[in-house]
Coordinates of C-alpha atoms in Angstrom, one line a residue:
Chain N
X130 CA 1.3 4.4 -3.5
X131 CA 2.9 7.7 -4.6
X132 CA 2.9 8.8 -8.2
X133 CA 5.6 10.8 -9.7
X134 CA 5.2 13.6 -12.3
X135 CA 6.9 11.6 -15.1
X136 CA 4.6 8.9 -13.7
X137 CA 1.6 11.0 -14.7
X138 CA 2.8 12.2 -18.0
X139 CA 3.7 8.3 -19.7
X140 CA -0.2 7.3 -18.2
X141 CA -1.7 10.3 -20.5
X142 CA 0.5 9.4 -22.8
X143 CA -0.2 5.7 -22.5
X144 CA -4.2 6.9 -23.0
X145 CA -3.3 9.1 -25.7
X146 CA -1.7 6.6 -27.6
X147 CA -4.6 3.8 -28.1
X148 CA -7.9 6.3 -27.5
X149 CA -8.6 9.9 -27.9
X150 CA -9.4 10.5 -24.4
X151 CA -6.9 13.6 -23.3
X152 CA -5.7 14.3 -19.6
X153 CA -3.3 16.8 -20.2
X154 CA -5.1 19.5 -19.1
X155 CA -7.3 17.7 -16.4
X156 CA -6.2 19.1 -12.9
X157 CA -2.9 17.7 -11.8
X158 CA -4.0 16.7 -8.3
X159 CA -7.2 15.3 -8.7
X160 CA -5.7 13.3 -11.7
X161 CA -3.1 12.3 -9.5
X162 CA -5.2 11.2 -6.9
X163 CA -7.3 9.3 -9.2
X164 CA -4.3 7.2 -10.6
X165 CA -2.9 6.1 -7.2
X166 CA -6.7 4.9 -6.6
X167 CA -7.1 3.2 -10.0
X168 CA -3.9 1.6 -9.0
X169 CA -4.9 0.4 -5.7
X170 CA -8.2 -1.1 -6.7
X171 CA -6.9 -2.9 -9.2
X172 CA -3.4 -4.2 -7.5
X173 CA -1.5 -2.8 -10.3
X174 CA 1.8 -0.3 -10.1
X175 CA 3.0 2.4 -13.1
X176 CA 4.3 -0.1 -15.1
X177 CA 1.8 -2.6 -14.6
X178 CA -0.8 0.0 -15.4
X179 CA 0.6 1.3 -18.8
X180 CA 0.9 -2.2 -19.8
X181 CA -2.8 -2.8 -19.5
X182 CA -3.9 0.2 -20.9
X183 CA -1.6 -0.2 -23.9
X184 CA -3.0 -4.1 -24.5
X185 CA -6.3 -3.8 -23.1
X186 CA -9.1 -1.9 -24.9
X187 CA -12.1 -2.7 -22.7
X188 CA -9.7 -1.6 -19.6
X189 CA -9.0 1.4 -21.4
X190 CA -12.7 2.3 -21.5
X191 CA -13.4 1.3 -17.8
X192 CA -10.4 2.9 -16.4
X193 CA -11.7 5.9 -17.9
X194 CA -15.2 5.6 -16.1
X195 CA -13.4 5.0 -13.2
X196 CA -11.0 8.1 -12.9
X197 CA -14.0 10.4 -13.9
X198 CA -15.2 11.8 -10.7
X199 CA -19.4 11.1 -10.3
X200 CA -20.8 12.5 -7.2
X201 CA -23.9 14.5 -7.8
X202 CA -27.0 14.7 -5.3
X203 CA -30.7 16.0 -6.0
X204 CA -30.9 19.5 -5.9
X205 CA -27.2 19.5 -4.2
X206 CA -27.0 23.3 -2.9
X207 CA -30.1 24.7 -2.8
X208 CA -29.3 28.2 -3.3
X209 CA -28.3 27.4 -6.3
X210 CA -31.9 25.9 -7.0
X211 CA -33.7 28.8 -5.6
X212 CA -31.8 31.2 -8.2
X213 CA -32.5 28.5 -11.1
X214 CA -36.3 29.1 -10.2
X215 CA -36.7 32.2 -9.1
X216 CA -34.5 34.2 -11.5
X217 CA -33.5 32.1 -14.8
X218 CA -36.6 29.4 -15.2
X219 CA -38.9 32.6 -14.3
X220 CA -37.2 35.1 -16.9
X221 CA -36.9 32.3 -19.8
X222 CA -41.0 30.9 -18.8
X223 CA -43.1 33.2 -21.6
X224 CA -40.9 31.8 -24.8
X225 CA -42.0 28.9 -27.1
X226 CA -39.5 27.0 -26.7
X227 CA -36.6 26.7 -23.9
X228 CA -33.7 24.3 -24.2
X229 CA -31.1 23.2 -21.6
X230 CA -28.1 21.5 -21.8
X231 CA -26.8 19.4 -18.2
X232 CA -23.2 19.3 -19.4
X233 CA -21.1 16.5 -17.4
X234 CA -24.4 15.2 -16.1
X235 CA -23.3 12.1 -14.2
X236 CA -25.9 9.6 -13.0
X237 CA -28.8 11.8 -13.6
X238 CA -29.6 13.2 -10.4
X239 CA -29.4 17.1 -11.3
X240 CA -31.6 16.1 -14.6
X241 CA -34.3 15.6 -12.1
X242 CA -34.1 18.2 -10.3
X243 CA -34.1 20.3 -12.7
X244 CA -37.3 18.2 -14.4
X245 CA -39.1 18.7 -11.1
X246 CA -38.9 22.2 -10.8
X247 CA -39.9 23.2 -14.4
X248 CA -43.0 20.4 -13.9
X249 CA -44.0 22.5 -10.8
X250 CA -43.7 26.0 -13.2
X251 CA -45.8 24.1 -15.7
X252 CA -42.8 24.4 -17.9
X253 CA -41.8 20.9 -18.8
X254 CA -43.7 20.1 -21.8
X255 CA -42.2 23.4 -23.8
X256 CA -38.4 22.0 -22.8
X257 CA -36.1 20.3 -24.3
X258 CA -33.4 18.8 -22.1
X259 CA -30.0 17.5 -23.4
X260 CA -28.0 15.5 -21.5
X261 CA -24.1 14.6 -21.6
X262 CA -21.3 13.0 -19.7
X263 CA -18.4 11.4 -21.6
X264 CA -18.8 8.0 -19.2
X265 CA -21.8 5.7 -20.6
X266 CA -22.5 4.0 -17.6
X267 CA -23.3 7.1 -15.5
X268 CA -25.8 7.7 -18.4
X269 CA -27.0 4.4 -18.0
X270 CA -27.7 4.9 -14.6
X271 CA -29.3 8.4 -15.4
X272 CA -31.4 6.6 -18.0
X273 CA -32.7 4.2 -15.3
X274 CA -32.9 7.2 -12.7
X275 CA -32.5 4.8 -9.3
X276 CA -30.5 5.7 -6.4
X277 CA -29.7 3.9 -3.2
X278 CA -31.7 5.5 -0.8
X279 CA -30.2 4.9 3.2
X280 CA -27.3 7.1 1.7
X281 CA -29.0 9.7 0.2
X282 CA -31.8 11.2 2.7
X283 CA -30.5 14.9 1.9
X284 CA -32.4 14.3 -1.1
X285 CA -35.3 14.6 0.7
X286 CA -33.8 17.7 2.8
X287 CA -32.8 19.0 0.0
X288 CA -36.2 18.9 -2.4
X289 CA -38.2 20.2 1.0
X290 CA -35.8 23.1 0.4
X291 CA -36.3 23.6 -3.2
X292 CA -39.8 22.6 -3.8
X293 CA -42.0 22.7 -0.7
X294 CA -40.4 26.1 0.8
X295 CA -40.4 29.4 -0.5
X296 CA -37.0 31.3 0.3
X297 CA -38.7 34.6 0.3
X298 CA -41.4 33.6 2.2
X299 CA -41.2 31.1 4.9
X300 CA -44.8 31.1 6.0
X301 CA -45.6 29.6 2.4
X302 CA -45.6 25.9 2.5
X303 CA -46.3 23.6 -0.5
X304 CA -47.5 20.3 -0.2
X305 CA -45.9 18.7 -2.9
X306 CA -46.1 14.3 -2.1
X307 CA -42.8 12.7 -2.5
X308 CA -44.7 10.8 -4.9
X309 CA -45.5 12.9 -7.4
X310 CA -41.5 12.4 -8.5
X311 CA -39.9 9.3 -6.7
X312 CA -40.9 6.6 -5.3
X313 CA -39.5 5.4 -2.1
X314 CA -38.9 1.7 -1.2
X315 CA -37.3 0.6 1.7
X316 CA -37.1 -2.9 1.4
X317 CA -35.3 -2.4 -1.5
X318 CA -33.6 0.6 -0.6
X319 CA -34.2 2.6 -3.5
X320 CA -35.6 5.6 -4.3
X321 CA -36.7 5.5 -7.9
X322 CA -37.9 8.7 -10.6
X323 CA -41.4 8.5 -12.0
X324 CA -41.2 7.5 -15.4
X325 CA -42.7 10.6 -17.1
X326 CA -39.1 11.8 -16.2
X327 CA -37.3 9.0 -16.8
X328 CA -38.6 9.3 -20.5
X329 CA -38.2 12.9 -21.4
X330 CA -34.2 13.6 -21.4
X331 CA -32.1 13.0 -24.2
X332 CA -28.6 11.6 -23.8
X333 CA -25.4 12.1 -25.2
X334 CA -22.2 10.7 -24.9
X335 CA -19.8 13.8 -24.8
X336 CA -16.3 14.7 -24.4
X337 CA -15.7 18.7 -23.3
X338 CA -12.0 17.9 -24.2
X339 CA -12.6 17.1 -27.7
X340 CA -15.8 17.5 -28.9
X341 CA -17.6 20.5 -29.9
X342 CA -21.3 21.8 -29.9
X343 CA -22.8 18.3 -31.0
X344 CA -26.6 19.0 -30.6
X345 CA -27.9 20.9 -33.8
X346 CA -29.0 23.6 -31.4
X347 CA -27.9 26.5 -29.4
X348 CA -29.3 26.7 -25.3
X349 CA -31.1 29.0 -22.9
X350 CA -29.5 27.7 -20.3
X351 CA -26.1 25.2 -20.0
X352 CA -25.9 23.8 -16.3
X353 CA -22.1 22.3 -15.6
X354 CA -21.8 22.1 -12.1
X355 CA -18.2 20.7 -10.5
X356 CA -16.7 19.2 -13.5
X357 CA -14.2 22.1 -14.8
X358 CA -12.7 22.0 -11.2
X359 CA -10.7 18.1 -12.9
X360 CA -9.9 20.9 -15.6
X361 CA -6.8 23.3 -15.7
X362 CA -7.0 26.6 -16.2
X363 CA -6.1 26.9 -20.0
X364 CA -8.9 23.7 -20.8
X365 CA -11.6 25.3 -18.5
X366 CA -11.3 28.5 -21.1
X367 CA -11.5 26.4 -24.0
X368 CA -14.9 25.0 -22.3
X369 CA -15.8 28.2 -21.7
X370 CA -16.1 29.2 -25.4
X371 CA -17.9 25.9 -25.9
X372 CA -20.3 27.4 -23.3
X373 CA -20.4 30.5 -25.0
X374 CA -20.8 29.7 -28.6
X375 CA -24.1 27.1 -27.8
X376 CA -25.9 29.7 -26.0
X377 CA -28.3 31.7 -27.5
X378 CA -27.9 35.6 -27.0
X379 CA -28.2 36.5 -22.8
X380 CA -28.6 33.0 -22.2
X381 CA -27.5 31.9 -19.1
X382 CA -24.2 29.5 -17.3
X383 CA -24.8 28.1 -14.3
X384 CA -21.3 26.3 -12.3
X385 CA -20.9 24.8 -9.4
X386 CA -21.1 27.3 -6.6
X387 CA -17.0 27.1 -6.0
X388 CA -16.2 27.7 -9.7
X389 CA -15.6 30.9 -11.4
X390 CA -14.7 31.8 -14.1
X391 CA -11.5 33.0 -13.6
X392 CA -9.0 35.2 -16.5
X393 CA -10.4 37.0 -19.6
X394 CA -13.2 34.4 -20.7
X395 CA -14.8 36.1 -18.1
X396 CA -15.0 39.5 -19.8
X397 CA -17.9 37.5 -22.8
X398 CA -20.0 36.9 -19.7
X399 CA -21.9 38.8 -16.8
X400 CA -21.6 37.7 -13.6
X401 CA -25.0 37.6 -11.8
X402 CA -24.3 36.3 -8.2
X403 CA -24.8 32.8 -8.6
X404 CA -25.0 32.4 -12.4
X405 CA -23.3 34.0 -15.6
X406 CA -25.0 35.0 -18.9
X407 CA -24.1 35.5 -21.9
X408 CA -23.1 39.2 -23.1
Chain W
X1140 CA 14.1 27.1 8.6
X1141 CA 11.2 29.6 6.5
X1142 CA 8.4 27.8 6.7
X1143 CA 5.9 29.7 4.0
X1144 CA 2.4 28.0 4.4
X1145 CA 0.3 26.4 7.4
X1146 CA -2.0 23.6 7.0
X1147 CA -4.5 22.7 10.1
X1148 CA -6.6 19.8 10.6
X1149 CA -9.1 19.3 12.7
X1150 CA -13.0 17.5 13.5
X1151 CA -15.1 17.4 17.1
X1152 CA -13.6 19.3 19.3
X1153 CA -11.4 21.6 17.2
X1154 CA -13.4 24.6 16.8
X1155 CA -12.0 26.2 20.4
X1156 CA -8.3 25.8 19.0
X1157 CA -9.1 26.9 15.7
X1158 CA -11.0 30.0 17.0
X1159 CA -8.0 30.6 20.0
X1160 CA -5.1 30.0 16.5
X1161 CA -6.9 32.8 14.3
X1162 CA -7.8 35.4 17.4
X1163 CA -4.6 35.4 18.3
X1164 CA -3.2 35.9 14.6
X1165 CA -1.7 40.1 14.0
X1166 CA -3.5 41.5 11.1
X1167 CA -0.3 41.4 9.1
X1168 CA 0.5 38.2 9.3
X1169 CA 1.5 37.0 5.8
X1170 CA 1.6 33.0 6.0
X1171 CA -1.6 32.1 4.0
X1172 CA -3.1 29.0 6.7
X1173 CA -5.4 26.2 5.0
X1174 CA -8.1 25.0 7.6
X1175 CA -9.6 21.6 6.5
X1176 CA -12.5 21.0 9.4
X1177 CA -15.1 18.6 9.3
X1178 CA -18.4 19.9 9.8
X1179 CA -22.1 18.7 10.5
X1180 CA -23.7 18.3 7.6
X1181 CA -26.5 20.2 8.5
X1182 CA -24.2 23.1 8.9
X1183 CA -23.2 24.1 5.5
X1184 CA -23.5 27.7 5.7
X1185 CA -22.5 30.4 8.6
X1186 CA -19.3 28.5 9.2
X1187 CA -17.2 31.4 7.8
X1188 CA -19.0 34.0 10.1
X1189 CA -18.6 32.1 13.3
X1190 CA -14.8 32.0 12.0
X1191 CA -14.3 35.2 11.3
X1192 CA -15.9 36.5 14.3
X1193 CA -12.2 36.9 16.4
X1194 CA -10.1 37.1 13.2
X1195 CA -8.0 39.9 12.2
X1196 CA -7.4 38.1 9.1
X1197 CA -9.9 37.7 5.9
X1198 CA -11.5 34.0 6.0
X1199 CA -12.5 32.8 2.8
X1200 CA -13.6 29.7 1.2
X1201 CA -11.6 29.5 -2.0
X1202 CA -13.3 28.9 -5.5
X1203 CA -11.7 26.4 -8.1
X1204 CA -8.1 27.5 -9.3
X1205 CA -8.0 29.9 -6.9
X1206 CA -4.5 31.8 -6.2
X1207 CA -3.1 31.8 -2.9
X1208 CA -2.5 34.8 -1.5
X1209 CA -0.5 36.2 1.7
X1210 CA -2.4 36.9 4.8
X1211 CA -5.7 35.0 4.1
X1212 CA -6.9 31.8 5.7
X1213 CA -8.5 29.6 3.6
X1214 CA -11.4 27.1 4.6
X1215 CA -12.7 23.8 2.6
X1216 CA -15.6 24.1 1.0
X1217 CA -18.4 21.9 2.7
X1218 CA -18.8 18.4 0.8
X1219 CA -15.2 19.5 -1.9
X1220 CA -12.1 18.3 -1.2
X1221 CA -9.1 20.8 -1.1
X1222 CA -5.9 20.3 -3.2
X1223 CA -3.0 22.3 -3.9
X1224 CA -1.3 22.8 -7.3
X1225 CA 2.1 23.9 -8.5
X1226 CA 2.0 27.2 -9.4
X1227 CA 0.5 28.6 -6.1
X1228 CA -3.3 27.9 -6.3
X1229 CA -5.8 25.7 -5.0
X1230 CA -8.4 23.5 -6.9
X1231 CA -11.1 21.6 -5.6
X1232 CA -13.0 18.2 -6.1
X1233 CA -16.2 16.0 -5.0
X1234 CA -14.9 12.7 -5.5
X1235 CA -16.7 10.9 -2.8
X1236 CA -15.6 10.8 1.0
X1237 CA -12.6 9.1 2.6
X1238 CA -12.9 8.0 6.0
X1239 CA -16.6 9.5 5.5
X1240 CA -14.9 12.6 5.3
X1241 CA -15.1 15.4 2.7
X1242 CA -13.1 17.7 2.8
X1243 CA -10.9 14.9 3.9
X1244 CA -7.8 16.0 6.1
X1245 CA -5.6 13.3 4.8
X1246 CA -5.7 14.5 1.0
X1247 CA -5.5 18.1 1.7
X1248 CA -2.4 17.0 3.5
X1249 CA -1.3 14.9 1.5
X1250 CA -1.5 17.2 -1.3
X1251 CA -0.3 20.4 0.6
X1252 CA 2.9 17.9 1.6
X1253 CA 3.7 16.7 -2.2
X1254 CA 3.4 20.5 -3.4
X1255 CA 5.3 23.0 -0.7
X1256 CA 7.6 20.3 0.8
X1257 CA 9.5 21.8 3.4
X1258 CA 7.9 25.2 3.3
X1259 CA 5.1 23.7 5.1
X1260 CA 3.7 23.4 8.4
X1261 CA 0.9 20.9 9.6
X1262 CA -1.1 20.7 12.6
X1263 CA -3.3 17.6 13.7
X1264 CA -5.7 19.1 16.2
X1265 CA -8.9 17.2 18.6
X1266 CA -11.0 14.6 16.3
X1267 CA -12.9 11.9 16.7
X1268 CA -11.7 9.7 13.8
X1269 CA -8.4 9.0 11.9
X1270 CA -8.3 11.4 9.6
X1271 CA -5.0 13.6 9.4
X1272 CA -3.0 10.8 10.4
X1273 CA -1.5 9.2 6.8
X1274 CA -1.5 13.2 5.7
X1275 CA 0.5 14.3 8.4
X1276 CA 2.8 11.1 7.6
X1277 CA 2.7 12.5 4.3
X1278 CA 3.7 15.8 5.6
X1279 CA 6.7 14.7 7.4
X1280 CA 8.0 12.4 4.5
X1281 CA 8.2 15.5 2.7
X1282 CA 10.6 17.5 5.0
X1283 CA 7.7 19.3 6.5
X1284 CA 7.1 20.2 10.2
X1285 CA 4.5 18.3 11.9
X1286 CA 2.5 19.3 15.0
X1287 CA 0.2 17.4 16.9
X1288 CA -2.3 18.9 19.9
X1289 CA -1.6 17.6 22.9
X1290 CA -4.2 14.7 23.7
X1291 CA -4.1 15.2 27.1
X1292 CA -6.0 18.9 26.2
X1293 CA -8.1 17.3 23.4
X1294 CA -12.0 17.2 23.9
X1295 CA -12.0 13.9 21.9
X1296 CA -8.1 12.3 21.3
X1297 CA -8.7 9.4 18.7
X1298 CA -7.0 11.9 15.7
X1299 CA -4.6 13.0 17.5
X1300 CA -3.4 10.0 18.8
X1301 CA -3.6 8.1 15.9
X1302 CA -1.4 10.8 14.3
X1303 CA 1.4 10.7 17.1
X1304 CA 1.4 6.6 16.6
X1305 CA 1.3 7.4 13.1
X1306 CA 4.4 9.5 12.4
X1307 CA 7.4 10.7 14.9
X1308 CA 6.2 14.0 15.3
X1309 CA 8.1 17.2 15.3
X1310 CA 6.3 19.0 18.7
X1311 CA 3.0 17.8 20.9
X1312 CA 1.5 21.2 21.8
X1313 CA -0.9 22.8 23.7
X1314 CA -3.2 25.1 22.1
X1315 CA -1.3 28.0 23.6
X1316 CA 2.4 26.6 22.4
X1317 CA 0.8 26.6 18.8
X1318 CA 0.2 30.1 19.1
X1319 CA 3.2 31.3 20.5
X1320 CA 5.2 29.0 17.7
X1321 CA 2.9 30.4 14.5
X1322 CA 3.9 33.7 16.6
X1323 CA 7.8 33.5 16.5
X1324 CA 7.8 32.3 12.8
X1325 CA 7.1 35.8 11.8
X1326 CA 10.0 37.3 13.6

């Protein structure tokens, strides 16, 4: 089911006209793609489709979940992880207070990770972690932190990466128990988050399109990891002030680790490797 | 015809072709190829390297938005899927896998088909599943050129042959025809 250009431009239109969510400057061909499988699942061609979003409120809210792109793992990319400890959570460690903001924070999983390695600095209690994602269910989910586990065993790969080895020194070997974060149950397939991490996030419902800095607080560190890549080029600077303006003075960007930023945004920021801060 | 981009697929069994396609590549050849090859998941990193051992030309894994230049070859990312926009660049995505594939062949084809048309040149290579196949049909709706490995030289034929049943396909080749056809388009 191939969808034209025209196509594309009466959907956002179609959106635009009975919400406020805004797809113009969302990545054509992701958006694309994401049409043609909202179309599929629900047996429903161009015209078909702007009729139900034109008549159909609670459709216009689900179809939105659905065309929002979710996938997030526990510490997906560990080298990203190993800078996150070793250079940012390590310089930021001696203040009061430090505050991070997950932006486009899916079902939760990168929350965790990030919980888990400030727990194992002994820096959890001084943080304050904000949470956002414009789809409510994914927060949901986050809220409730429980994830199929038969699909997911690079989580545990992945957190014998971050937490139990040292990148700089492979001899070291921590034993940190699985259960000291997550438990494990087969039967059920699940792998479920301790609740003293469950509880400490708060949760927002955000936009990047259209809403601004909502939290009554500026950020040490803004994590936003593979959602400006649905994002063209001109929207992805716009989020970039966003970035820019919420973080307190050198305080630090991390994206995903194919995203850049690209064009003269990228002149307000230092590029450190892996990470940007603020200048 | 001026065909101005090349788009390779390929899963188990590929990496010989792939590796025979770039050594054989002059250092000025100007027709950016896109390789979209599965990959263990275990083997995330050092992909590039092994690449780039034979080739003349620079191998990159692009970022997000990147611009497509002349004379590079460009690899997925591990666990992104590769599109191509209007306006000469590439952007990524991690919506999940198709086919248990990401980068999946089909929408990089798919996508490379819908936005260079006839300029473009797609090759189905050895694979065990049948990913590639609806792409390539994709390919060849759009007025591109499609090329298929011969199966008969395959390590493992399922994507290739479920390409060739797929689509009427422009040329079955050896790896060596490949080269010697990428070879003449630059004369």
């Amino acid at each position: 089911m191939a969808v034209s250009q025209p196509d594309i431009d009466r959907l956002i239109d179609a959106y635009l006209s009975v919400s406020t969510y805004n797809f113009k400057d969302y990545s054509i061909k992701s958006f694309m793609r994401r049409i043609e499988k909202l179309m599929m699942d629900n047996k429903l061609d161009v015209e078909g489709l702007i009729n139900k979003i034109t008549t159909d409120a609670i459709f216009v809210e689900q179809s939105v979940k659905d065309i929002t792109v979710n996938t997030t793992e526990l510490f997906r990319d560990p080298k990203i992880w190993h800078a996150i400890r070793y250079r940012i959570l390590e310089k930021l460690k001696d203040q009061r207070r430090i505050n991070i903001w997950h932006a486009g924070s899916s079902t939760g999983q990168e929350v965790y990770s990030m919980m888990i390695l400030l727990n194992e600095m002994g820096l959890l209690d001084k943080t304050n972690i904000f949470a956002s994602d414009i789809n409510t269910d994914v927060i949901d989910t986050a809220k409730k932190g429980e994830y199929i586990y038969r699909f997911n065993l690079d989580y545990l790969d992945n957190f014998n990466q971050v937490v139990r080895q040292n990148p700089y020194n492979f001899d070291e070997f921590k034993e940190v128990p699985y259960s000291k974060y997550f438990e494990i149950d087969k039967a059920k397939d699940i792998i479920k988050l301790n609740s003293f991490l469950r509880k400490k996030p708060v949760y927002f419902k955000h936009d990047l399109v259209n809403d601004g800095n909502i939290f009554n607080t500026k950020f040490d560190l803004i994590l936003c990891r593979n959602v400006l890549i649905y994002f063209n080029y001109e929207l992805q600077n716009n989020v970039f002030d966003l970035f820019h303006e919420s973080l307190f003075r050198k305080g630090t960007l991390v994206l995903g680790v194919h995203e850049s930023i690209l064009g003269t945004k990228a002149l307000k920021f230092n590029k450190k490797g892996l990470y940007y801060t603020k200048k | 015809m001026n065909y101005k981009y090349i788009i390779i697929g390929g899963s188990a069994g590929s990496f010989q072709a792939v590796t025979s396609i770039l050594a054989s590549l002059p250092k000025n050849f100007k027709i950016p190829i896109f390789l979209c090859l599965h990959r263990l998941k275990h083997v995330r990193s050092g992909f590039v390297e092994a690449l780039s051992i034979k080739s003349k030309l620079p191998i990159v894994e692009p970022i997000d938005k990147e611009h497509i230049r002349q004379g590079v070859v460009y690899l997925a990312p591990a666990n992104y899927h590769m599109y191509f926009e209007l306006g000469n660049y590439i952007s990524l995505s991690t919506e999940e896998p198709v086919n248990h594939s990401r980068p999946s062949i089909d929408l990089s084809f798919v996508s490379a088909a819908y936005t260079f048309k006839d300029k473009l040149i797609g090759v189905v290579l050895s694979g065990a599943n049948k990913d590639g196949a609806k792409g390539l049909k994709a390919l060849k709706s759009a007025n591109g050129l499609a090329i298929v490995q011969d199966p008969a030289e395959c390590q493992v034929k399922t994507m290739t042959t479920a390409a060739i049943d797929e689509t009427p396909v422009d040329h079955i080749f050896t790896t060596k025809e490949i080269i010697d056809f990428i070879l003449n388009l630059e004369q």
